[in-house]
Amino acid sequence: MAAALGSLPSLPALARFPEGRQSLNHLRGCRRRDGGGCWRAMVQPPTMQGASATYAREMERVSAKESLLLAFKEAGGFKSLIGGKTTEMQRIDVNERIVGLERLNPTSRPTTSPFLQGRWNFEWVGANSPGSFAARILFERTPATLANLLQLDLLIKDGDAKVTADLKFLNSIDTKFILAAKLSVEGPLRLNEEYTEGHFEMPTLSEQALPEQFKAALGQATGTLQQLPAPIKDAFDNGLTIPLSGTFQRLFMISYLDEEIMIMRDSLGAPDVLTRLDEPAVEPNIF
């Protein structure tokens, strides 16, 4: 026992650390009691400290998520961003909170995580992302009464991805544009996205909401459509599909992923932030 005590650091060395003083106090008690229990007591404080640090980091992450969602709301949300109404101050505030959440990413390999699967809603799109670029061309220069992007969501399942844009024209014509892609894993954070096709669904029309000046044109178009041969009519009914295989692909990384929020960045660093629309898959080991 004396030899074991002699090999320990001196009191001044231990006194620099609180856990050192606690361990020394337990060790002094070993001179009067059985030493086995004392050695087990020495490892307890670090374990408790580790659990406390994990809990504190989790609370910080939850707070950062709430702060980011609040920033989206204060900036006017997705529609305000797409419509070009978000101010520079609001943009930098959101980006600052995105960076704050990314550093607390709890998923070490998001590209193979079960959390990646499912339906996601775009809450924020980066300035250089394909979705943002296409939406700005159409909606920043068009009054909301003529064209409006209602929602943009993403479905990821078994290596396939589909981006769906819900569109409304003239406050009466609803349609969807679906962009399909194949995903391949390039690393723990990086994915390659290759677009395979784009599809416009056949619009649905609310005649009650259609402006009077367009109703005559609608009647003529409907009459013309009814006179077309059956194969062409079927093609219209099934929508329009545009093959895209081999034409466009991009690399992006997932910088944050948990059961509720995903943050993606393209090769230029522009962030897309998405929130989950369905129930998450079970992640076996998120930490």
PDB file of C-alpha atoms in Angstrom:
ATOM      1  CA  MET A   1       0.000   0.000   0.000  1.00  0.00           C
ATOM      2  CA  ALA A   2       2.811   2.371   0.836  1.00  0.00           C
ATOM      3  CA  ALA A   3       4.352   1.697  -2.555  1.00  0.00           C
ATOM      4  CA  ALA A   4       1.077   2.559  -4.252  1.00  0.00           C
ATOM      5  CA  LEU A   5       0.834   5.814  -2.315  1.00  0.00           C
ATOM      6  CA  GLY A   6       4.386   6.693  -3.152  1.00  0.00           C
ATOM      7  CA  SER A   7       3.702   6.452  -6.881  1.00  0.00           C
ATOM      8  CA  LEU A   8       0.850   9.015  -6.788  1.00  0.00           C
ATOM      9  CA  PRO A   9       1.367  12.665  -7.828  1.00  0.00           C
ATOM     10  CA  SER A  10       2.221  15.122  -5.092  1.00  0.00           C
ATOM     11  CA  LEU A  11      -0.453  17.196  -3.348  1.00  0.00           C
ATOM     12  CA  PRO A  12       0.395  20.442  -5.197  1.00  0.00           C
ATOM     13  CA  ALA A  13      -0.055  18.675  -8.533  1.00  0.00           C
ATOM     14  CA  LEU A  14      -3.438  17.320  -7.506  1.00  0.00           C
ATOM     15  CA  ALA A  15      -4.561  20.567  -5.897  1.00  0.00           C
ATOM     16  CA  ARG A  16      -4.634  22.275  -9.293  1.00  0.00           C
ATOM     17  CA  PHE A  17      -7.702  20.215 -10.225  1.00  0.00           C
ATOM     18  CA  PRO A  18     -10.869  19.851  -8.129  1.00  0.00           C
ATOM     19  CA  GLU A  19     -11.155  16.171  -9.030  1.00  0.00           C
ATOM     20  CA  GLY A  20      -7.586  15.725  -7.826  1.00  0.00           C
ATOM     21  CA  ARG A  21      -8.474  17.004  -4.354  1.00  0.00           C
ATOM     22  CA  GLN A  22     -11.520  14.778  -4.197  1.00  0.00           C
ATOM     23  CA  SER A  23      -9.555  11.727  -5.256  1.00  0.00           C
ATOM     24  CA  LEU A  24      -6.873  12.473  -2.670  1.00  0.00           C
ATOM     25  CA  ASN A  25      -9.448  12.734   0.114  1.00  0.00           C
ATOM     26  CA  HIS A  26     -10.843   9.330  -0.817  1.00  0.00           C
ATOM     27  CA  LEU A  27      -7.334   7.910  -0.936  1.00  0.00           C
ATOM     28  CA  ARG A  28      -6.510   9.162   2.570  1.00  0.00           C
ATOM     29  CA  GLY A  29      -9.517   7.214   3.848  1.00  0.00           C
ATOM     30  CA  CYS A  30      -7.999   4.037   2.439  1.00  0.00           C
ATOM     31  CA  ARG A  31      -5.391   4.077   5.213  1.00  0.00           C
ATOM     32  CA  ARG A  32      -8.183   3.271   7.669  1.00  0.00           C
ATOM     33  CA  ARG A  33     -10.514   1.149   5.473  1.00  0.00           C
ATOM     34  CA  ASP A  34     -10.345  -1.543   2.834  1.00  0.00           C
ATOM     35  CA  GLY A  35      -8.841  -0.019  -0.320  1.00  0.00           C
ATOM     36  CA  GLY A  36     -10.992  -1.809  -2.958  1.00  0.00           C
ATOM     37  CA  GLY A  37     -14.043   0.449  -2.664  1.00  0.00           C
ATOM     38  CA  CYS A  38     -11.849   3.524  -2.567  1.00  0.00           C
ATOM     39  CA  TRP A  39     -10.388   2.902  -6.031  1.00  0.00           C
ATOM     40  CA  ARG A  40     -13.888   2.591  -7.499  1.00  0.00           C
ATOM     41  CA  ALA A  41     -14.916   5.884  -5.915  1.00  0.00           C
ATOM     42  CA  MET A  42     -12.026   7.645  -7.653  1.00  0.00           C
ATOM     43  CA  VAL A  43     -13.505   7.045 -11.134  1.00  0.00           C
ATOM     44  CA  GLN A  44     -17.018   8.231 -10.293  1.00  0.00           C
ATOM     45  CA  PRO A  45     -16.496  12.025 -10.511  1.00  0.00           C
ATOM     46  CA  PRO A  46     -15.257  11.938 -14.156  1.00  0.00           C
ATOM     47  CA  THR A  47     -18.232   9.737 -15.117  1.00  0.00           C
ATOM     48  CA  MET A  48     -20.670  12.174 -13.524  1.00  0.00           C
ATOM     49  CA  GLN A  49     -18.919  15.075 -15.193  1.00  0.00           C
ATOM     50  CA  GLY A  50     -19.174  13.324 -18.582  1.00  0.00           C
ATOM     51  CA  ALA A  51     -22.912  12.799 -18.214  1.00  0.00           C
ATOM     52  CA  SER A  52     -23.366  16.405 -17.163  1.00  0.00           C
ATOM     53  CA  ALA A  53     -21.402  17.657 -20.187  1.00  0.00           C
ATOM     54  CA  THR A  54     -23.504  15.499 -22.545  1.00  0.00           C
ATOM     55  CA  TYR A  55     -26.717  16.846 -21.030  1.00  0.00           C
ATOM     56  CA  ALA A  56     -25.482  20.438 -21.274  1.00  0.00           C
ATOM     57  CA  ARG A  57     -24.547  19.976 -24.946  1.00  0.00           C
ATOM     58  CA  GLU A  58     -27.965  18.483 -25.683  1.00  0.00           C
ATOM     59  CA  MET A  59     -29.714  21.416 -24.031  1.00  0.00           C
ATOM     60  CA  GLU A  60     -27.540  23.794 -26.057  1.00  0.00           C
ATOM     61  CA  ARG A  61     -28.527  21.961 -29.248  1.00  0.00           C
ATOM     62  CA  VAL A  62     -32.254  22.144 -28.449  1.00  0.00           C
ATOM     63  CA  SER A  63     -31.913  25.856 -27.729  1.00  0.00           C
ATOM     64  CA  ALA A  64     -30.048  26.422 -31.016  1.00  0.00           C
ATOM     65  CA  LYS A  65     -32.808  24.626 -32.953  1.00  0.00           C
ATOM     66  CA  GLU A  66     -35.523  26.755 -31.372  1.00  0.00           C
ATOM     67  CA  SER A  67     -33.502  29.886 -32.055  1.00  0.00           C
ATOM     68  CA  LEU A  68     -33.131  28.980 -35.746  1.00  0.00           C
ATOM     69  CA  LEU A  69     -36.848  28.240 -36.191  1.00  0.00           C
ATOM     70  CA  LEU A  70     -37.670  31.545 -34.525  1.00  0.00           C
ATOM     71  CA  ALA A  71     -35.321  33.356 -36.933  1.00  0.00           C
ATOM     72  CA  PHE A  72     -37.185  31.791 -39.894  1.00  0.00           C
ATOM     73  CA  LYS A  73     -40.463  33.089 -38.526  1.00  0.00           C
ATOM     74  CA  GLU A  74     -39.098  36.580 -37.901  1.00  0.00           C
ATOM     75  CA  ALA A  75     -37.696  36.675 -41.461  1.00  0.00           C
ATOM     76  CA  GLY A  76     -41.110  35.920 -42.960  1.00  0.00           C
ATOM     77  CA  GLY A  77     -40.487  32.274 -43.741  1.00  0.00           C
ATOM     78  CA  PHE A  78     -39.980  30.489 -47.018  1.00  0.00           C
ATOM     79  CA  LYS A  79     -42.458  32.555 -49.056  1.00  0.00           C
ATOM     80  CA  SER A  80     -40.848  35.813 -48.020  1.00  0.00           C
ATOM     81  CA  LEU A  81     -37.417  34.458 -48.947  1.00  0.00           C
ATOM     82  CA  ILE A  82     -38.547  33.231 -52.377  1.00  0.00           C
ATOM     83  CA  GLY A  83     -40.434  36.457 -53.022  1.00  0.00           C
ATOM     84  CA  GLY A  84     -37.300  38.537 -52.397  1.00  0.00           C
ATOM     85  CA  LYS A  85     -38.777  40.268 -49.337  1.00  0.00           C
ATOM     86  CA  THR A  86     -36.208  39.056 -46.790  1.00  0.00           C
ATOM     87  CA  THR A  87     -33.833  41.820 -45.680  1.00  0.00           C
ATOM     88  CA  GLU A  88     -30.054  41.550 -45.566  1.00  0.00           C
ATOM     89  CA  MET A  89     -30.139  41.762 -41.761  1.00  0.00           C
ATOM     90  CA  GLN A  90     -32.626  38.902 -41.585  1.00  0.00           C
ATOM     91  CA  ARG A  91     -30.487  36.805 -43.921  1.00  0.00           C
ATOM     92  CA  ILE A  92     -27.316  37.260 -41.905  1.00  0.00           C
ATOM     93  CA  ASP A  93     -29.200  36.560 -38.675  1.00  0.00           C
ATOM     94  CA  VAL A  94     -30.536  33.267 -40.056  1.00  0.00           C
ATOM     95  CA  ASN A  95     -27.124  32.287 -41.427  1.00  0.00           C
ATOM     96  CA  GLU A  96     -25.488  33.007 -38.073  1.00  0.00           C
ATOM     97  CA  ARG A  97     -27.940  30.683 -36.326  1.00  0.00           C
ATOM     98  CA  ILE A  98     -27.461  28.012 -38.985  1.00  0.00           C
ATOM     99  CA  VAL A  99     -23.719  27.992 -38.270  1.00  0.00           C
ATOM    100  CA  GLY A 100     -24.429  27.850 -34.541  1.00  0.00           C
ATOM    101  CA  LEU A 101     -26.559  24.722 -34.963  1.00  0.00           C
ATOM    102  CA  GLU A 102     -24.169  23.019 -37.397  1.00  0.00           C
ATOM    103  CA  ARG A 103     -21.377  22.940 -34.813  1.00  0.00           C
ATOM    104  CA  LEU A 104     -23.670  20.862 -32.568  1.00  0.00           C
ATOM    105  CA  ASN A 105     -24.410  18.216 -35.214  1.00  0.00           C
ATOM    106  CA  PRO A 106     -25.207  14.988 -33.306  1.00  0.00           C
ATOM    107  CA  THR A 107     -24.953  12.621 -36.304  1.00  0.00           C
ATOM    108  CA  SER A 108     -21.405  11.688 -37.316  1.00  0.00           C
ATOM    109  CA  ARG A 109     -22.363   9.930 -40.589  1.00  0.00           C
ATOM    110  CA  PRO A 110     -25.552  11.574 -41.854  1.00  0.00           C
ATOM    111  CA  THR A 111     -25.330  10.142 -45.392  1.00  0.00           C
ATOM    112  CA  THR A 112     -25.977   6.618 -44.047  1.00  0.00           C
ATOM    113  CA  SER A 113     -28.193   7.561 -41.113  1.00  0.00           C
ATOM    114  CA  PRO A 114     -31.819   6.291 -40.976  1.00  0.00           C
ATOM    115  CA  PHE A 115     -32.794   9.878 -40.138  1.00  0.00           C
ATOM    116  CA  LEU A 116     -32.038  10.856 -43.749  1.00  0.00           C
ATOM    117  CA  GLN A 117     -35.000   8.846 -45.064  1.00  0.00           C
ATOM    118  CA  GLY A 118     -38.447  10.446 -45.227  1.00  0.00           C
ATOM    119  CA  ARG A 119     -40.278  13.624 -46.281  1.00  0.00           C
ATOM    120  CA  TRP A 120     -38.751  17.030 -45.606  1.00  0.00           C
ATOM    121  CA  ASN A 121     -40.059  20.563 -46.061  1.00  0.00           C
ATOM    122  CA  PHE A 122     -37.783  23.385 -47.229  1.00  0.00           C
ATOM    123  CA  GLU A 123     -37.747  26.182 -44.650  1.00  0.00           C
ATOM    124  CA  TRP A 124     -34.765  28.072 -46.118  1.00  0.00           C
ATOM    125  CA  VAL A 125     -32.894  27.807 -49.407  1.00  0.00           C
ATOM    126  CA  GLY A 126     -29.439  29.109 -50.196  1.00  0.00           C
ATOM    127  CA  ALA A 127     -28.863  31.773 -52.812  1.00  0.00           C
ATOM    128  CA  ASN A 128     -27.101  29.355 -55.164  1.00  0.00           C
ATOM    129  CA  SER A 129     -29.257  26.237 -54.811  1.00  0.00           C
ATOM    130  CA  PRO A 130     -31.104  25.074 -57.965  1.00  0.00           C
ATOM    131  CA  GLY A 131     -34.497  25.347 -56.275  1.00  0.00           C
ATOM    132  CA  SER A 132     -33.851  28.890 -55.104  1.00  0.00           C
ATOM    133  CA  PHE A 133     -32.537  30.027 -58.488  1.00  0.00           C
ATOM    134  CA  ALA A 134     -35.512  28.659 -60.435  1.00  0.00           C
ATOM    135  CA  ALA A 135     -38.023  29.994 -57.916  1.00  0.00           C
ATOM    136  CA  ARG A 136     -36.546  33.504 -57.990  1.00  0.00           C
ATOM    137  CA  ILE A 137     -36.654  33.702 -61.771  1.00  0.00           C
ATOM    138  CA  LEU A 138     -40.350  32.897 -61.716  1.00  0.00           C
ATOM    139  CA  PHE A 139     -41.650  34.484 -58.524  1.00  0.00           C
ATOM    140  CA  GLU A 140     -39.559  37.576 -57.855  1.00  0.00           C
ATOM    141  CA  ARG A 141     -40.669  39.037 -61.181  1.00  0.00           C
ATOM    142  CA  THR A 142     -44.272  37.798 -61.062  1.00  0.00           C
ATOM    143  CA  PRO A 143     -47.106  39.137 -58.880  1.00  0.00           C
ATOM    144  CA  ALA A 144     -48.456  36.616 -56.374  1.00  0.00           C
ATOM    145  CA  THR A 145     -51.876  36.847 -58.032  1.00  0.00           C
ATOM    146  CA  LEU A 146     -50.370  35.371 -61.218  1.00  0.00           C
ATOM    147  CA  ALA A 147     -47.953  32.759 -59.859  1.00  0.00           C
ATOM    148  CA  ASN A 148     -47.224  31.509 -56.373  1.00  0.00           C
ATOM    149  CA  LEU A 149     -45.004  28.765 -54.943  1.00  0.00           C
ATOM    150  CA  LEU A 150     -47.021  27.229 -52.110  1.00  0.00           C
ATOM    151  CA  GLN A 151     -44.564  24.632 -50.835  1.00  0.00           C
ATOM    152  CA  LEU A 152     -41.303  22.913 -51.682  1.00  0.00           C
ATOM    153  CA  ASP A 153     -40.599  19.519 -50.155  1.00  0.00           C
ATOM    154  CA  LEU A 154     -38.148  16.643 -50.531  1.00  0.00           C
ATOM    155  CA  LEU A 155     -38.684  12.884 -50.331  1.00  0.00           C
ATOM    156  CA  ILE A 156     -35.645  10.648 -49.774  1.00  0.00           C
ATOM    157  CA  LYS A 157     -36.046   6.876 -49.909  1.00  0.00           C
ATOM    158  CA  ASP A 158     -33.588   4.085 -50.745  1.00  0.00           C
ATOM    159  CA  GLY A 159     -31.181   6.266 -52.715  1.00  0.00           C
ATOM    160  CA  ASP A 160     -33.885   8.130 -54.645  1.00  0.00           C
ATOM    161  CA  ALA A 161     -34.845  11.770 -54.134  1.00  0.00           C
ATOM    162  CA  LYS A 162     -37.873  13.727 -55.330  1.00  0.00           C
ATOM    163  CA  VAL A 163     -38.289  17.484 -54.956  1.00  0.00           C
ATOM    164  CA  THR A 164     -41.931  18.556 -55.302  1.00  0.00           C
ATOM    165  CA  ALA A 165     -42.987  22.152 -55.898  1.00  0.00           C
ATOM    166  CA  ASP A 166     -46.660  22.993 -55.333  1.00  0.00           C
ATOM    167  CA  LEU A 167     -47.583  25.826 -57.705  1.00  0.00           C
ATOM    168  CA  LYS A 168     -50.663  28.015 -58.100  1.00  0.00           C
ATOM    169  CA  PHE A 169     -51.370  30.251 -61.092  1.00  0.00           C
ATOM    170  CA  LEU A 170     -54.032  32.984 -61.271  1.00  0.00           C
ATOM    171  CA  ASN A 171     -55.193  31.929 -57.785  1.00  0.00           C
ATOM    172  CA  SER A 172     -57.168  29.146 -59.457  1.00  0.00           C
ATOM    173  CA  ILE A 173     -54.858  26.703 -61.260  1.00  0.00           C
ATOM    174  CA  ASP A 174     -52.968  24.198 -59.100  1.00  0.00           C
ATOM    175  CA  THR A 175     -50.163  22.010 -60.381  1.00  0.00           C
ATOM    176  CA  LYS A 176     -47.009  20.251 -59.215  1.00  0.00           C
ATOM    177  CA  PHE A 177     -43.520  20.062 -60.637  1.00  0.00           C
ATOM    178  CA  ILE A 178     -41.571  16.992 -59.515  1.00  0.00           C
ATOM    179  CA  LEU A 179     -37.803  16.749 -59.958  1.00  0.00           C
ATOM    180  CA  ALA A 180     -36.464  13.200 -59.558  1.00  0.00           C
ATOM    181  CA  ALA A 181     -32.833  12.351 -58.793  1.00  0.00           C
ATOM    182  CA  LYS A 182     -30.527   9.505 -57.809  1.00  0.00           C
ATOM    183  CA  LEU A 183     -28.353   9.882 -54.710  1.00  0.00           C
ATOM    184  CA  SER A 184     -24.984   8.209 -54.252  1.00  0.00           C
ATOM    185  CA  VAL A 185     -22.879   8.327 -51.103  1.00  0.00           C
ATOM    186  CA  GLU A 186     -19.483  10.001 -51.574  1.00  0.00           C
ATOM    187  CA  GLY A 187     -18.456  10.066 -47.904  1.00  0.00           C
ATOM    188  CA  PRO A 188     -19.831  10.381 -44.359  1.00  0.00           C
ATOM    189  CA  LEU A 189     -21.096  13.917 -45.117  1.00  0.00           C
ATOM    190  CA  ARG A 190     -21.092  14.136 -48.917  1.00  0.00           C
ATOM    191  CA  LEU A 191     -23.697  13.006 -51.461  1.00  0.00           C
ATOM    192  CA  ASN A 192     -23.831  13.182 -55.252  1.00  0.00           C
ATOM    193  CA  GLU A 193     -27.215  14.076 -56.744  1.00  0.00           C
ATOM    194  CA  GLU A 194     -27.897  13.215 -60.400  1.00  0.00           C
ATOM    195  CA  TYR A 195     -31.195  14.424 -61.831  1.00  0.00           C
ATOM    196  CA  THR A 196     -33.111  11.844 -63.885  1.00  0.00           C
ATOM    197  CA  GLU A 197     -36.349  13.580 -64.926  1.00  0.00           C
ATOM    198  CA  GLY A 198     -38.719  16.471 -64.378  1.00  0.00           C
ATOM    199  CA  HIS A 199     -42.479  16.044 -64.425  1.00  0.00           C
ATOM    200  CA  PHE A 200     -45.309  18.583 -64.663  1.00  0.00           C
ATOM    201  CA  GLU A 201     -48.601  17.205 -63.399  1.00  0.00           C
ATOM    202  CA  MET A 202     -51.825  18.030 -65.215  1.00  0.00           C
ATOM    203  CA  PRO A 203     -53.183  21.234 -63.628  1.00  0.00           C
ATOM    204  CA  THR A 204     -56.417  21.215 -61.660  1.00  0.00           C
ATOM    205  CA  LEU A 205     -58.687  24.217 -62.074  1.00  0.00           C
ATOM    206  CA  SER A 206     -61.107  26.034 -59.820  1.00  0.00           C
ATOM    207  CA  GLU A 207     -63.451  27.835 -62.247  1.00  0.00           C
ATOM    208  CA  GLN A 208     -65.061  29.834 -59.439  1.00  0.00           C
ATOM    209  CA  ALA A 209     -61.748  31.492 -58.607  1.00  0.00           C
ATOM    210  CA  LEU A 210     -60.706  32.090 -62.226  1.00  0.00           C
ATOM    211  CA  PRO A 211     -60.826  35.773 -63.284  1.00  0.00           C
ATOM    212  CA  GLU A 212     -63.632  36.575 -65.710  1.00  0.00           C
ATOM    213  CA  GLN A 213     -61.262  37.691 -68.475  1.00  0.00           C
ATOM    214  CA  PHE A 214     -59.743  34.188 -68.614  1.00  0.00           C
ATOM    215  CA  LYS A 215     -62.940  32.141 -68.576  1.00  0.00           C
ATOM    216  CA  ALA A 216     -63.586  32.534 -72.316  1.00  0.00           C
ATOM    217  CA  ALA A 217     -60.045  31.427 -73.140  1.00  0.00           C
ATOM    218  CA  LEU A 218     -60.473  28.449 -70.819  1.00  0.00           C
ATOM    219  CA  GLY A 219     -63.631  27.386 -72.629  1.00  0.00           C
ATOM    220  CA  GLN A 220     -61.859  27.491 -75.975  1.00  0.00           C
ATOM    221  CA  ALA A 221     -58.865  25.520 -74.662  1.00  0.00           C
ATOM    222  CA  THR A 222     -61.137  22.872 -73.150  1.00  0.00           C
ATOM    223  CA  GLY A 223     -63.031  22.477 -76.406  1.00  0.00           C
ATOM    224  CA  THR A 224     -59.794  22.118 -78.379  1.00  0.00           C
ATOM    225  CA  LEU A 225     -58.476  19.502 -75.956  1.00  0.00           C
ATOM    226  CA  GLN A 226     -61.611  17.383 -76.296  1.00  0.00           C
ATOM    227  CA  GLN A 227     -61.129  17.236 -80.072  1.00  0.00           C
ATOM    228  CA  LEU A 228     -57.576  15.855 -79.872  1.00  0.00           C
ATOM    229  CA  PRO A 229     -56.870  12.165 -80.614  1.00  0.00           C
ATOM    230  CA  ALA A 230     -57.079   9.837 -77.627  1.00  0.00           C
ATOM    231  CA  PRO A 231     -53.272   9.204 -77.308  1.00  0.00           C
ATOM    232  CA  ILE A 232     -52.581  12.941 -77.160  1.00  0.00           C
ATOM    233  CA  LYS A 233     -55.393  13.501 -74.676  1.00  0.00           C
ATOM    234  CA  ASP A 234     -53.933  10.743 -72.476  1.00  0.00           C
ATOM    235  CA  ALA A 235     -50.536  12.417 -72.655  1.00  0.00           C
ATOM    236  CA  PHE A 236     -52.059  15.670 -71.417  1.00  0.00           C
ATOM    237  CA  ASP A 237     -53.908  13.850 -68.637  1.00  0.00           C
ATOM    238  CA  ASN A 238     -50.684  12.184 -67.466  1.00  0.00           C
ATOM    239  CA  GLY A 239     -48.730  15.443 -67.479  1.00  0.00           C
ATOM    240  CA  LEU A 240     -45.451  16.305 -69.148  1.00  0.00           C
ATOM    241  CA  THR A 241     -42.235  14.404 -68.394  1.00  0.00           C
ATOM    242  CA  ILE A 242     -38.824  15.817 -69.317  1.00  0.00           C
ATOM    243  CA  PRO A 243     -35.886  13.331 -69.376  1.00  0.00           C
ATOM    244  CA  LEU A 244     -32.825  14.743 -67.608  1.00  0.00           C
ATOM    245  CA  SER A 245     -30.470  11.762 -67.269  1.00  0.00           C
ATOM    246  CA  GLY A 246     -26.853  12.754 -67.852  1.00  0.00           C
ATOM    247  CA  THR A 247     -27.633  16.457 -68.103  1.00  0.00           C
ATOM    248  CA  PHE A 248     -27.119  17.773 -64.577  1.00  0.00           C
ATOM    249  CA  GLN A 249     -25.656  16.622 -61.284  1.00  0.00           C
ATOM    250  CA  ARG A 250     -24.229  18.267 -58.193  1.00  0.00           C
ATOM    251  CA  LEU A 251     -22.338  17.477 -54.997  1.00  0.00           C
ATOM    252  CA  PHE A 252     -23.636  18.576 -51.628  1.00  0.00           C
ATOM    253  CA  MET A 253     -22.903  17.831 -47.993  1.00  0.00           C
ATOM    254  CA  ILE A 254     -25.134  17.332 -44.989  1.00  0.00           C
ATOM    255  CA  SER A 255     -23.710  19.534 -42.250  1.00  0.00           C
ATOM    256  CA  TYR A 256     -26.440  18.814 -39.687  1.00  0.00           C
ATOM    257  CA  LEU A 257     -28.982  16.007 -39.240  1.00  0.00           C
ATOM    258  CA  ASP A 258     -31.239  14.879 -36.425  1.00  0.00           C
ATOM    259  CA  GLU A 259     -34.801  13.555 -36.165  1.00  0.00           C
ATOM    260  CA  GLU A 260     -36.332  16.977 -36.950  1.00  0.00           C
ATOM    261  CA  ILE A 261     -33.928  19.207 -38.912  1.00  0.00           C
ATOM    262  CA  MET A 262     -31.515  18.721 -41.816  1.00  0.00           C
ATOM    263  CA  ILE A 263     -29.032  21.296 -43.139  1.00  0.00           C
ATOM    264  CA  MET A 264     -27.428  20.800 -46.559  1.00  0.00           C
ATOM    265  CA  ARG A 265     -24.725  22.868 -48.251  1.00  0.00           C
ATOM    266  CA  ASP A 266     -23.780  22.839 -51.922  1.00  0.00           C
ATOM    267  CA  SER A 267     -20.248  23.139 -53.317  1.00  0.00           C
ATOM    268  CA  LEU A 268     -20.401  26.928 -52.926  1.00  0.00           C
ATOM    269  CA  GLY A 269     -21.498  26.683 -49.293  1.00  0.00           C
ATOM    270  CA  ALA A 270     -25.101  27.872 -49.765  1.00  0.00           C
ATOM    271  CA  PRO A 271     -27.289  26.309 -47.033  1.00  0.00           C
ATOM    272  CA  ASP A 272     -30.695  24.649 -47.393  1.00  0.00           C
ATOM    273  CA  VAL A 273     -32.585  24.019 -44.146  1.00  0.00           C
ATOM    274  CA  LEU A 274     -35.369  21.450 -44.034  1.00  0.00           C
ATOM    275  CA  THR A 275     -37.771  20.259 -41.332  1.00  0.00           C
ATOM    276  CA  ARG A 276     -39.276  16.779 -41.213  1.00  0.00           C
ATOM    277  CA  LEU A 277     -42.855  16.234 -42.372  1.00  0.00           C
ATOM    278  CA  ASP A 278     -43.260  12.583 -41.280  1.00  0.00           C
ATOM    279  CA  GLU A 279     -42.234  10.402 -38.370  1.00  0.00           C
ATOM    280  CA  PRO A 280     -38.458   9.846 -38.206  1.00  0.00           C
ATOM    281  CA  ALA A 281     -36.785   6.474 -38.458  1.00  0.00           C
ATOM    282  CA  VAL A 282     -35.126   5.116 -35.341  1.00  0.00           C
ATOM    283  CA  GLU A 283     -31.473   6.095 -35.085  1.00  0.00           C
ATOM    284  CA  PRO A 284     -29.566   3.394 -33.152  1.00  0.00           C
ATOM    285  CA  ASN A 285     -26.649   5.547 -31.980  1.00  0.00           C
ATOM    286  CA  ILE A 286     -27.037   9.281 -32.625  1.00  0.00           C
ATOM    287  CA  PHE A 287     -24.223  10.270 -30.218  1.00  0.00           C
TER     288      PHE A 287
END
